[in-house]
Amino acid sequence: MPAERRSVERLQGYCALCVSRCGATAVVEDGRFVALEPDPAHPTGKALCAKGRAAPELVEHPERLLHPLRRTRPKDGGEAGWERIGWDEALELVAGRLRSIAERSGPESVVFSIASPSTSASDDSLVWIQRLMNAFGTPNAVTSMELCGWGRYLATRYTFGEGVPGDAMPDLEHAGCILFWGYNPNLARLVHATATVEAQRRGARLIVVDPRRTVPARRADVWLQVRPGTDAALALGLAHVMISRGWYDGEFVLDWTNGPLLVRDDDGRLLNERDVRVDGSPQRYLAWDEEKGGLVAVAPGDGSRRLALTGTFDVVTTTGTVACRPVFELVTEGCRRYTPARVAEICGVDEAKVVEAARMLWESRPVAYYAWSGVEMQTNATQIARAIAQLYVLTGSLDRQGGNVRFASVPTHDVSGSELLSAGQRAKTLGLQQRPLGPARWGQVTSGDLYEAILERRPYAVRGLVGFGANLLLSHADAARGRAALAALDFYVHCDLFMNPTAELADVVLPVASPFEREALKVGFGVSAEAQAWVQLRQRVVEPRGEARGDTEIAFDLAHRLGLGEHFWNGDVEAAYRHVLAPSGLTLASLRSQPGGVAVPLETTYRKYAEPVEGRPRGFRTRTGRVELYSEEMHEHGAPALPEYAEPGMGHGARPDLVERFPLVLTSGKHGLFCESQHRALPSLRRLALEPEVELHPQAAAARGIEAGDWVSIETPEGSVRARARLDASLDPDVVCAQHGWWQGCEALGAPGYDPFGPEGANLNRIIGRTAVDPISGSVPHRAYLCQVHRSAEPARGARPGRD
């Protein structure tokens, strides 16, 4: 067709494929989606990654699931015998089975699994799936929080009362110093990568903590190449340098942290009024007034007194005299053990670089920081997160322009439906009894707890699973146990774009529309004040292929069939959107008339903790109303009240019995071309990464007779998988870095699929075990595990592309 007669539309929206949510423009020619381009007018639209540009291939891929399917054969490892059925039949079947399970075993015996919104388009529907769970009556959601989000959103609540850096985002636009810890925005959040480059151009300094020399590490003023899993020791060492040299914000520590509050030496509790006076309040905490030489009750922001941060004080209590010390004295003591020399010994980081980084954090304030899954997939993930938080507190940058800020948000109605789930049901969350401070406290279930409840029926039997895109057997550890667990379920329904190894174990598979085939509402894009004030109703680019439906539509349809329609606006998604938007004053009509998004006039304020509320400073949402360097709550549960370093549970120090056989440290990284286990079937992406790779230092490779491009076997105590060797002289010689998520073939290129369950395959998470996990969060050490690498023969090529 001549170019002048071609119908071309350019539709503004945003790419929903990962957490970056980059503003984008879809190009549609003659009704066909042909390109996705950046939208520079959008606050997140300065660039678009390869995954986003490959969106048309995703939509048009010939292996897409297009119709509901029902299993007709047993889950014995053979063919599933998928049979095409209609939506009405599928939904009635699913609803009927879920109701039956709930009536027989309670709604908690049905678990929902959801793909992480950081690495998928589940953000479109997450809140509606949560609402469906709550209305149904189950508290159990497998969302990968222990692997991706624990350190950002939940662990730091024990320090700040909110997620930092998850809820309080780095204000990169105004930062004097940027600290990225276990975080590569070039792969994880492109909008942060572009903002960091702009910040460096205006003079901001950049510190990167990462075992690998990533692109941000190459651009950094200081790169701290930490040994995987030892990050807590590095954070404590940096804090030691800052405290010992007086490089900390003493005013912030005195007024806004529990640094001056006294801790009893006898039982480790914070000293309160009830301890010294029978009619005193246990909610009023005591410090030592140096001017008066006695005890004083202090409130957040109470800077009118000279409070002691060091020393030991004998306090007469109602039960006798007790020695007490200020929290900050204990912090100083805990950090003192981590001198630059000891940090170098533990972490492999040069002493001079430790001092240089500490100086930069102090002299280049305000500091904005972000941490990612590099420090969340560790056996001491909680301590790492709290140690970094403690270090950050010393800079005094929290909620200051250029620091980590909770940006002003557009007012909306909360539709998660938390009020629909009773306290009794919430108390049944899997993992809550074993780890009461962990993800289960917020209704987040680890995959390990799910597998235990299915196979061992502890603490009760889980019989049903509703999966929205979570490819558990590729994304989580212990795939063999996971496979056995999913096969043992009474009923499993899985919603996805493609058939995958996890979906193969379902009883019913429902086809999901891609984000470019469905409308979605997003209020706030998070990364800056401008972005957080942005509201957008993303347009549908093309009609859904086949009978695919959006996740939100599926959730609403299923709610109706379960008899829960009254909680879902009787199936009217637009009515639900209007309810969400009501407090904002925005309408769907106004958003549709401005498809590129609407900027709501908002003003971000700073130091919100100091704002007066009923005559007193607002403070923090913690027990003391202050930033809690010392967590009494953790102490009460037998966990360290102050962040501590522990050798990685699958590290040389913790497992000397394994060192001779497994002398290397295995870490893993996200491949920048793919969203975790997705998209390896897209030709434009796969031709740039045809096969799985493992990076080794040339010295380690030579010692094993391995050359670049050789096929090698990566072995851990749990088994082995294969990959091609790639040499990287910037790695530590004792560290190797592999890629997870490999299973899918690409028929268009003749590129094979890989067996996800055997040693000839490339499923890295199959060889990561759960014998050593974080005792608080249940986080699994995907990023620090003992291994050996051997040269091996080229693997057999018998796998079926796209399915094996």
Phi, psi and omega in degrees: 000132178304147184302323184290344181260358183282137176273118181236126175242145175239113188248118179285144178190219172204154179278126184258011190286343177207182187294342181294328178047058185288130174303134187210159176240125178270135177256123182240120179248122179050042177081003182247131179288116186243342183199152171233127186233156177297152175242093185299341179284346180273144181295345175243020191252023183287338182208166179217133183278176181298324180299315179295319181293337179273007183306319179301324177295323178298314182296318187268002188300135184293343182265008178303144170286128186238348183217150174300142182231145177237135177290141177240355182234158183296160178271066183249017180096350178271191179296144182283337182065048185300135180239129178289133176227169179274166182296317181301314179295318181297313182293320178295320179297312182298309182299318180297316180293320180293318178298317181299316179296316181297320180293325184276321189235001182094147182296337179294343180281000171252127181247146174253136172244137187225131176299143181299132177292348176288333187229024178201181179268017183293345177304329179303324191238358188307313184294328180284328174291320176299319179296320179297316177302311183296319179293324179291326176110013178256138178266004193257113177232123174267105185236011180069019184299327180292343181253334187212088179135338183303309183289335181274319191253325190248312182301321183283352172297333178287347175258309189256346186081003176204167180285118173229115020259024182280307179277318175268104188273155178291126178274076187296332183297331184239005185291144171269331179218135180244130179242114176252121185239110182064031189222125176240094184296338178299335178252332189258327184205089189301327181296328175289325179296313180293323179293326180291319177300316179296321179295318179295325179296329179270001172114001179293147177267154183230127174243129180237128175250115184193140175293340183251151178273078180288175177301312176300325178296323178293330181270353189286151170289324176224125173249120178258104184274087187277143173293132184309131175090354182257018187299327181297320179297321179294316180297319178293324178292319175298319178296321178301314179299315182295317181291314184295333180259006178074021181269062178210157183276090183298326180295317179294318180298317181291313189276329193235359174244169175274021177308319180276351182290144185274141177247131178288130178291333187284322183230001175076009178273155171290135180289130178230173184301324180298333179292330185249352182210127186297333179264010181284165181266131177288351178266358178255117186263152189247146174230176180254120179275111184291330180288317181272344181068038181200181182284150176210139174280135184234150178242164177305136178079005182280088182256015184278350181244159175267100184264142181284135173254349180226167175108172175234136186229130176275118185247130176278114180254178180291348180243007180132180181277131183231133174285133181229148177227147176295149177308316185295331174297318178291322175300312181299317180296317180295323181282334186300333181290345186251070176292161176307325180293318180290324177298319178299320181293317183282313192261344183078016180261133181302137182304316183297326179290328177298313180294318180299316180295318179299316179298319181295319178300325181277314189277343183252018179303157004285151182255132173244131182229157175214136176238157186222198189293346176302331178251004179259339179262065184219157179287345175235042185302320182295317181292325177297312182299317182287328177293319177294320178298317178299316177301316182296324180303323183299334182283344181065023187267355185297129179056034170246150179304128183091354176258213173263123193230138168274102183291151177302138184243151176291128181293135179216168171274137174284122181244018180292340177077025181300331180289347182277345182256126183288159178298324179298318177290321181299327181291349180269006182304131179300133179092351184293323181289321181285322185225075186295342178265357188269198184304329182299335178301332180248023176076020180255124186253135176281154179295329177297319177293324177298311182297321179296318181293328178286310189277325184247356177057038176242133358283351174203169184280130168263128186243341183227151178221133175245109185257126174248081171082352184284114179268073190303323187285346175254334188263346183237165181288167171059056184297328181295316178293321178298319180297317179296322181294312182295325179291336184272353180295147173293323182204139181217124173244135184231133178249129184194170175277325184230154168290137178218174185301329178285313180299331181300341181264006180279162173270328177224136176240129182249134183281130183254138174286143175291164179296346179270358179247013182212154176275152177205147180255130174230126179247103179091128180250008162078317199280347180204170178299318179296314183293323182290340178269007185264131178237136185213135170258101185293132181284151167285128182277313178221165178291149178300142177283147178056229179251021182297144177231152178291153180302320180298315179298319179297317179298317179293317180297316182293321177302317179299314182292335179274001181079023182249017185302330181298334179274357184233039175050035179052038175086003183268098182297321180295323176297322178295317177299319179297323178295316178303315187280345189311312181294339183280339185083358179276154177238158176297324180298317180294323179290323178291330179284345178231073187296340178285350179115159182238131176268116179273129180292112180226156176236119177279126175260162183240164183050048182298335178296341181266353181296138182286136173228113183053043174084358179234153176301146182301318182070204183242157183276058178237173181300320182269352185078004181239163169298129187257092172297324178251120183260104177296327180297317177296318179301319181297334180262012177081011178261159179298131180285332175248148179299138180230157174266135171230137178303138178311134185299335174244045180248173183299320182290324183278332183231066179298338179292343183255352190296319183297319181280327184232079188278350185258158176257121181264123170240177181218162181218153176284132176282127185295343182272346187231155171267091181053246184268012184257159162078009176286354176271357182272118188303318184295333178271316186293327181294342177271349179209080188288329188221157177294145181231156171230131182267132177228153170289142180306327179294317179294322180294314182298321180296342182247009180067030183256135175245160179304132179093349178293147169282136181228161175253128176260118187243135171233175177302342182267352181144199183215156173219175184240155176197166174272142181281134172232131184266137182219105184290348180276347177287155168294140182301339181265004184243136172236149182233121181246175183244137176258170173097004184273122172202324193280140175267171176229096187299325183298332181255357185071019180275132190282162165272172183229136179301119182282355189235005182230168182292342177280350182271193186227023180281092186303322184290348175294335184254018173253124183260178181245019181290336178230105178232164177299125184293342180265314186259341187077012180297140185258140186280061174299336186258006178201095185220147179282140181205171169225152179235130180236149170291141182220168176288159176297135183292156176297149184252035185271359184291145179280117182306130173086346183236330186274000000 
